[in-house]
PDB file of C-alpha atoms in Angstrom:
ATOM      1  CA  MET A   1     -14.137  -3.317  17.873  1.00 77.00           C
ATOM      2  CA  THR A   2     -16.742  -3.917  15.163  1.00 96.00           C
ATOM      3  CA  LEU A   3     -15.860  -5.685  11.942  1.00 95.00           C
ATOM      4  CA  LEU A   4     -16.545  -2.573   9.842  1.00 96.00           C
ATOM      5  CA  LEU A   5     -14.213  -0.470  11.987  1.00 96.00           C
ATOM      6  CA  GLN A   6     -11.539  -3.185  11.760  1.00 97.00           C
ATOM      7  CA  ILE A   7     -11.852  -3.159   7.962  1.00 97.00           C
ATOM      8  CA  LEU A   8     -11.607   0.646   7.876  1.00 97.00           C
ATOM      9  CA  LEU A   9      -8.499   0.718  10.060  1.00 96.00           C
ATOM     10  CA  THR A  10      -6.808  -2.168   8.241  1.00 96.00           C
ATOM     11  CA  PHE A  11      -7.203  -0.536   4.842  1.00 95.00           C
ATOM     12  CA  ALA A  12      -6.370   2.936   6.200  1.00 95.00           C
ATOM     13  CA  ILE A  13      -2.997   1.679   7.417  1.00 93.00           C
ATOM     14  CA  LEU A  14      -2.398  -0.075   4.091  1.00 93.00           C
ATOM     15  CA  SER A  15      -3.156   3.128   2.188  1.00 91.00           C
ATOM     16  CA  LEU A  16      -0.428   5.035   4.007  1.00 87.00           C
ATOM     17  CA  VAL A  17       2.283   2.651   2.793  1.00 83.00           C
ATOM     18  CA  ALA A  18       0.907   2.185  -0.732  1.00 79.00           C
ATOM     19  CA  VAL A  19       3.839   3.794  -2.540  1.00 69.00           C
ATOM     20  CA  GLY A  20       3.133   2.768  -6.132  1.00 66.00           C
ATOM     21  CA  GLY A  21      -0.615   2.241  -5.747  1.00 73.00           C
ATOM     22  CA  ALA A  22      -2.891  -0.392  -4.272  1.00 77.00           C
ATOM     23  CA  ASN A  23      -1.067  -3.237  -6.021  1.00 77.00           C
ATOM     24  CA  ALA A  24       2.137  -2.305  -4.202  1.00 79.00           C
ATOM     25  CA  VAL A  25       0.621  -3.314  -0.855  1.00 86.00           C
ATOM     26  CA  LEU A  26      -0.774  -6.671  -1.991  1.00 86.00           C
ATOM     27  CA  PRO A  27       1.739  -8.670   0.089  1.00 86.00           C
ATOM     28  CA  GLU A  28       0.779  -6.795   3.244  1.00 89.00           C
ATOM     29  CA  MET A  29      -2.902  -6.879   2.278  1.00 93.00           C
ATOM     30  CA  HIS A  30      -2.601 -10.655   1.896  1.00 92.00           C
ATOM     31  CA  ARG A  31      -0.852 -10.931   5.254  1.00 92.00           C
ATOM     32  CA  GLN A  32      -3.521  -8.836   6.986  1.00 95.00           C
ATOM     33  CA  LEU A  33      -6.612 -10.343   5.373  1.00 96.00           C
ATOM     34  CA  VAL A  34      -5.544 -13.982   5.010  1.00 95.00           C
ATOM     35  CA  GLU A  35      -2.818 -14.781   7.513  1.00 93.00           C
ATOM     36  CA  LEU A  36      -3.542 -12.493  10.478  1.00 94.00           C
ATOM     37  CA  ARG A  37      -7.282 -11.911  10.428  1.00 95.00           C
ATOM     38  CA  GLY A  38      -8.470 -15.007   8.539  1.00 95.00           C
ATOM     39  CA  TRP A  39     -11.129 -13.029   6.697  1.00 96.00           C
ATOM     40  CA  LEU A  40     -10.180 -14.648   3.360  1.00 95.00           C
ATOM     41  CA  ASP A  41      -8.292 -17.738   2.223  1.00 93.00           C
ATOM     42  CA  ASP A  42      -5.526 -17.820  -0.409  1.00 89.00           C
ATOM     43  CA  ALA A  43      -7.774 -18.914  -3.254  1.00 88.00           C
ATOM     44  CA  THR A  44     -10.447 -16.301  -2.531  1.00 92.00           C
ATOM     45  CA  PHE A  45      -7.812 -13.576  -2.230  1.00 92.00           C
ATOM     46  CA  ALA A  46      -6.338 -14.527  -5.626  1.00 88.00           C
ATOM     47  CA  GLN A  47      -9.785 -14.749  -7.232  1.00 88.00           C
ATOM     48  CA  LEU A  48     -10.869 -11.354  -5.903  1.00 91.00           C
ATOM     49  CA  TYR A  49      -7.623  -9.813  -7.103  1.00 89.00           C
ATOM     50  CA  ALA A  50      -8.177 -11.299 -10.573  1.00 86.00           C
ATOM     51  CA  LEU A  51     -11.757 -10.017 -10.594  1.00 88.00           C
ATOM     52  CA  ALA A  52     -10.630  -6.498  -9.631  1.00 88.00           C
ATOM     53  CA  GLN A  53      -7.952  -6.500 -12.331  1.00 85.00           C
ATOM     54  CA  ALA A  54     -10.347  -7.746 -14.992  1.00 83.00           C
ATOM     55  CA  ALA A  55     -12.889  -5.029 -14.263  1.00 82.00           C
ATOM     56  CA  PRO A  56     -12.421  -1.624 -15.858  1.00 80.00           C
ATOM     57  CA  GLY A  57     -11.423   1.084 -13.445  1.00 78.00           C
ATOM     58  CA  PRO A  58      -8.667   1.921 -10.992  1.00 80.00           C
ATOM     59  CA  ASN A  59      -6.542  -0.613  -9.111  1.00 79.00           C
ATOM     60  CA  ILE A  60      -8.247   0.503  -5.914  1.00 83.00           C
ATOM     61  CA  LEU A  61     -11.078  -1.871  -6.853  1.00 89.00           C
ATOM     62  CA  VAL A  62      -9.064  -4.648  -5.239  1.00 91.00           C
ATOM     63  CA  ALA A  63      -9.716  -3.122  -1.798  1.00 93.00           C
ATOM     64  CA  SER A  64     -13.387  -2.577  -2.597  1.00 94.00           C
ATOM     65  CA  VAL A  65     -14.085  -6.147  -3.724  1.00 95.00           C
ATOM     66  CA  MET A  66     -12.199  -7.604  -0.773  1.00 95.00           C
ATOM     67  CA  GLY A  67     -14.124  -5.404   1.633  1.00 96.00           C
ATOM     68  CA  TRP A  68     -17.372  -6.462  -0.071  1.00 96.00           C
ATOM     69  CA  ARG A  69     -16.471 -10.161   0.252  1.00 96.00           C
ATOM     70  CA  ILE A  70     -15.626  -9.738   3.944  1.00 97.00           C
ATOM     71  CA  ALA A  71     -18.660  -7.699   5.046  1.00 95.00           C
ATOM     72  CA  SER A  72     -20.974  -6.974   2.120  1.00 95.00           C
ATOM     73  CA  TRP A  73     -21.780  -3.361   1.193  1.00 96.00           C
ATOM     74  CA  GLY A  74     -20.595  -1.914   4.488  1.00 96.00           C
ATOM     75  CA  GLY A  75     -17.265  -3.712   4.141  1.00 96.00           C
ATOM     76  CA  MET A  76     -16.898  -2.404   0.607  1.00 96.00           C
ATOM     77  CA  ALA A  77     -17.567   1.155   1.771  1.00 97.00           C
ATOM     78  CA  MET A  78     -15.123   0.911   4.691  1.00 97.00           C
ATOM     79  CA  ALA A  79     -12.340  -0.697   2.612  1.00 96.00           C
ATOM     80  CA  THR A  80     -12.719   1.897  -0.145  1.00 95.00           C
ATOM     81  CA  LEU A  81     -12.828   4.794   2.307  1.00 96.00           C
ATOM     82  CA  GLY A  82      -9.879   3.354   4.205  1.00 95.00           C
ATOM     83  CA  MET A  83      -7.770   3.064   1.046  1.00 93.00           C
ATOM     84  CA  LEU A  84      -8.699   6.473  -0.357  1.00 92.00           C
ATOM     85  CA  LEU A  85      -9.065   8.984   2.467  1.00 93.00           C
ATOM     86  CA  PRO A  86      -5.749   8.690   4.372  1.00 92.00           C
ATOM     87  CA  ALA A  87      -3.699   8.506   1.170  1.00 87.00           C
ATOM     88  CA  ALA A  88      -5.556  11.487  -0.316  1.00 89.00           C
ATOM     89  CA  VAL A  89      -4.992  13.601   2.796  1.00 92.00           C
ATOM     90  CA  LEU A  90      -1.310  12.611   2.870  1.00 88.00           C
ATOM     91  CA  ALA A  91      -0.884  13.321  -0.868  1.00 86.00           C
ATOM     92  CA  TRP A  92      -2.554  16.714  -0.491  1.00 92.00           C
ATOM     93  CA  GLY A  93      -0.222  17.645   2.354  1.00 92.00           C
ATOM     94  CA  VAL A  94       2.903  16.375   0.593  1.00 86.00           C
ATOM     95  CA  ALA A  95       1.921  18.169  -2.642  1.00 88.00           C
ATOM     96  CA  GLY A  96       1.666  21.460  -0.775  1.00 90.00           C
ATOM     97  CA  LEU A  97       5.006  20.859   0.927  1.00 88.00           C
ATOM     98  CA  THR A  98       6.652  19.814  -2.342  1.00 87.00           C
ATOM     99  CA  HIS A  99       5.351  22.945  -4.027  1.00 87.00           C
ATOM    100  CA  ARG A 100       6.830  25.141  -1.298  1.00 88.00           C
ATOM    101  CA  LEU A 101      10.161  23.280  -1.390  1.00 86.00           C
ATOM    102  CA  ARG A 102      10.433  22.889  -5.171  1.00 85.00           C
ATOM    103  CA  GLY A 103      13.845  24.596  -5.322  1.00 84.00           C
ATOM    104  CA  ALA A 104      15.440  22.490  -2.576  1.00 87.00           C
ATOM    105  CA  PRO A 105      18.448  20.531  -3.897  1.00 88.00           C
ATOM    106  CA  TRP A 106      17.529  17.380  -1.959  1.00 89.00           C
ATOM    107  CA  LEU A 107      13.959  17.140  -3.258  1.00 84.00           C
ATOM    108  CA  LYS A 108      14.649  15.424  -6.623  1.00 86.00           C
ATOM    109  CA  PRO A 109      16.929  12.741  -5.087  1.00 87.00           C
ATOM    110  CA  ALA A 110      14.342  12.108  -2.369  1.00 84.00           C
ATOM    111  CA  GLN A 111      11.616  11.651  -4.986  1.00 81.00           C
ATOM    112  CA  GLY A 112      13.914   9.424  -7.044  1.00 86.00           C
ATOM    113  CA  GLY A 113      14.501   7.277  -3.967  1.00 86.00           C
ATOM    114  CA  LEU A 114      10.829   6.350  -3.927  1.00 79.00           C
ATOM    115  CA  VAL A 115      11.082   4.658  -7.348  1.00 80.00           C
ATOM    116  CA  PRO A 116      13.041   1.574  -6.204  1.00 85.00           C
ATOM    117  CA  ILE A 117      10.723   1.278  -3.200  1.00 82.00           C
ATOM    118  CA  ALA A 118       7.678   1.211  -5.482  1.00 76.00           C
ATOM    119  CA  VAL A 119       9.337  -1.302  -7.834  1.00 78.00           C
ATOM    120  CA  GLY A 120      10.268  -3.567  -4.923  1.00 80.00           C
ATOM    121  CA  LEU A 121       6.758  -3.423  -3.504  1.00 76.00           C
ATOM    122  CA  LEU A 122       5.277  -4.315  -6.898  1.00 74.00           C
ATOM    123  CA  LEU A 123       7.682  -7.249  -7.330  1.00 77.00           C
ATOM    124  CA  ALA A 124       6.770  -8.513  -3.867  1.00 78.00           C
ATOM    125  CA  ALA A 125       3.100  -8.218  -4.816  1.00 74.00           C
ATOM    126  CA  GLY A 126       3.703 -10.342  -7.895  1.00 73.00           C
ATOM    127  CA  LEU A 127       5.403 -13.048  -5.845  1.00 75.00           C
ATOM    128  CA  VAL A 128       2.617 -13.148  -3.265  1.00 73.00           C
ATOM    129  CA  MET A 129      -0.023 -13.448  -5.983  1.00 70.00           C
ATOM    130  CA  ALA A 130       1.977 -16.148  -7.763  1.00 71.00           C
ATOM    131  CA  GLU A 131       2.304 -18.153  -4.547  1.00 72.00           C
ATOM    132  CA  ALA A 132      -1.427 -17.773  -3.840  1.00 67.00           C
ATOM    133  CA  SER A 133      -2.321 -19.159  -7.263  1.00 65.00           C
ATOM    134  CA  SER A 134      -2.315 -22.846  -8.024  1.00 63.00           C
ATOM    135  CA  GLN A 135       0.086 -22.363 -10.940  1.00 62.00           C
ATOM    136  CA  PHE A 136       3.208 -21.254  -9.043  1.00 61.00           C
ATOM    137  CA  GLY A 137       6.366 -22.774 -10.470  1.00 71.00           C
ATOM    138  CA  LEU A 138       9.177 -22.193 -12.919  1.00 78.00           C
ATOM    139  CA  LEU A 139       7.068 -21.485 -16.020  1.00 77.00           C
ATOM    140  CA  PRO A 140       5.246 -18.432 -14.577  1.00 74.00           C
ATOM    141  CA  LEU A 141       8.579 -16.974 -13.437  1.00 76.00           C
ATOM    142  CA  ILE A 142      10.007 -17.430 -16.941  1.00 82.00           C
ATOM    143  CA  VAL A 143       6.922 -15.797 -18.472  1.00 79.00           C
ATOM    144  CA  VAL A 144       7.203 -12.842 -16.083  1.00 77.00           C
ATOM    145  CA  ALA A 145      10.922 -12.401 -16.821  1.00 82.00           C
ATOM    146  CA  ALA A 146      10.393 -12.628 -20.584  1.00 85.00           C
ATOM    147  CA  SER A 147       7.440 -10.216 -20.445  1.00 84.00           C
ATOM    148  CA  THR A 148       9.417  -7.733 -18.377  1.00 81.00           C
ATOM    149  CA  LEU A 149      12.378  -7.846 -20.761  1.00 86.00           C
ATOM    150  CA  PHE A 150      10.090  -7.509 -23.786  1.00 86.00           C
ATOM    151  CA  VAL A 151       8.333  -4.410 -22.425  1.00 83.00           C
ATOM    152  CA  TRP A 152      11.559  -2.890 -21.113  1.00 83.00           C
ATOM    153  CA  ARG A 153      13.815  -3.493 -24.128  1.00 88.00           C
ATOM    154  CA  THR A 154      11.505  -3.097 -27.132  1.00 88.00           C
ATOM    155  CA  ASN A 155       9.356  -0.324 -28.512  1.00 89.00           C
ATOM    156  CA  TRP A 156       6.450  -2.711 -29.091  1.00 88.00           C
ATOM    157  CA  SER A 157       3.167  -2.225 -27.306  1.00 86.00           C
ATOM    158  CA  PRO A 158       2.737  -4.093 -23.995  1.00 81.00           C
ATOM    159  CA  LEU A 159      -0.521  -5.386 -25.475  1.00 85.00           C
ATOM    160  CA  TRP A 160       1.592  -7.948 -27.354  1.00 89.00           C
ATOM    161  CA  VAL A 161       2.579  -9.393 -23.966  1.00 85.00           C
ATOM    162  CA  LEU A 162      -1.106  -9.758 -23.104  1.00 82.00           C
ATOM    163  CA  ALA A 163      -1.780 -11.443 -26.428  1.00 86.00           C
ATOM    164  CA  GLY A 164       1.169 -13.791 -25.900  1.00 85.00           C
ATOM    165  CA  GLY A 165      -0.039 -14.606 -22.392  1.00 79.00           C
ATOM    166  CA  GLY A 166      -3.499 -15.386 -23.747  1.00 80.00           C
ATOM    167  CA  ILE A 167      -2.102 -17.700 -26.394  1.00 86.00           C
ATOM    168  CA  LEU A 168       0.153 -19.406 -23.868  1.00 81.00           C
ATOM    169  CA  GLY A 169      -2.827 -19.863 -21.544  1.00 75.00           C
ATOM    170  CA  LEU A 170      -4.866 -21.470 -24.320  1.00 80.00           C
ATOM    171  CA  VAL A 171      -2.034 -23.820 -25.205  1.00 82.00           C
ATOM    172  CA  LEU A 172      -1.476 -24.849 -21.593  1.00 74.00           C
ATOM    173  CA  LEU A 173      -5.185 -25.434 -20.917  1.00 70.00           C
ATOM    174  CA  ARG A 174      -5.431 -28.088 -23.630  1.00 71.00           C
TER     175      ARG A 174
END
């Protein structure tokens, strides 16, 4: 199987389990790209993720930049197509089904059951990215916990968390 087809299939499978968006499948993406296939190493994976998050645009950029790093423009096209097309087709089908079943008593609980799955996937993604970085330890976990509590329990803008993280980063880099 060609590399481009492997990239397409890898990202297509990831897209079908991406409940909560592309970031929710980061642990599995890391496992596929770094551990199983060896296309990237830990540091490159973390750097590409940071690059995708820093760039304006959707979180799907993470798949695009990883595909680009693996196989240039063709890899970028296959990773992007793989992440978008299967999920879009599935969402279209589920939306039509949901619309037809909108009065069913089990529909709301079923949709509510997806929330903890998405939260768990996002937490797992955070742990994988923390382990892949060179700064994994107690302090980042404390910062994440404090940031989460701040955003959850106050009415202040989450931008204050970003500002606090920037200040903390400057202090620690001295």
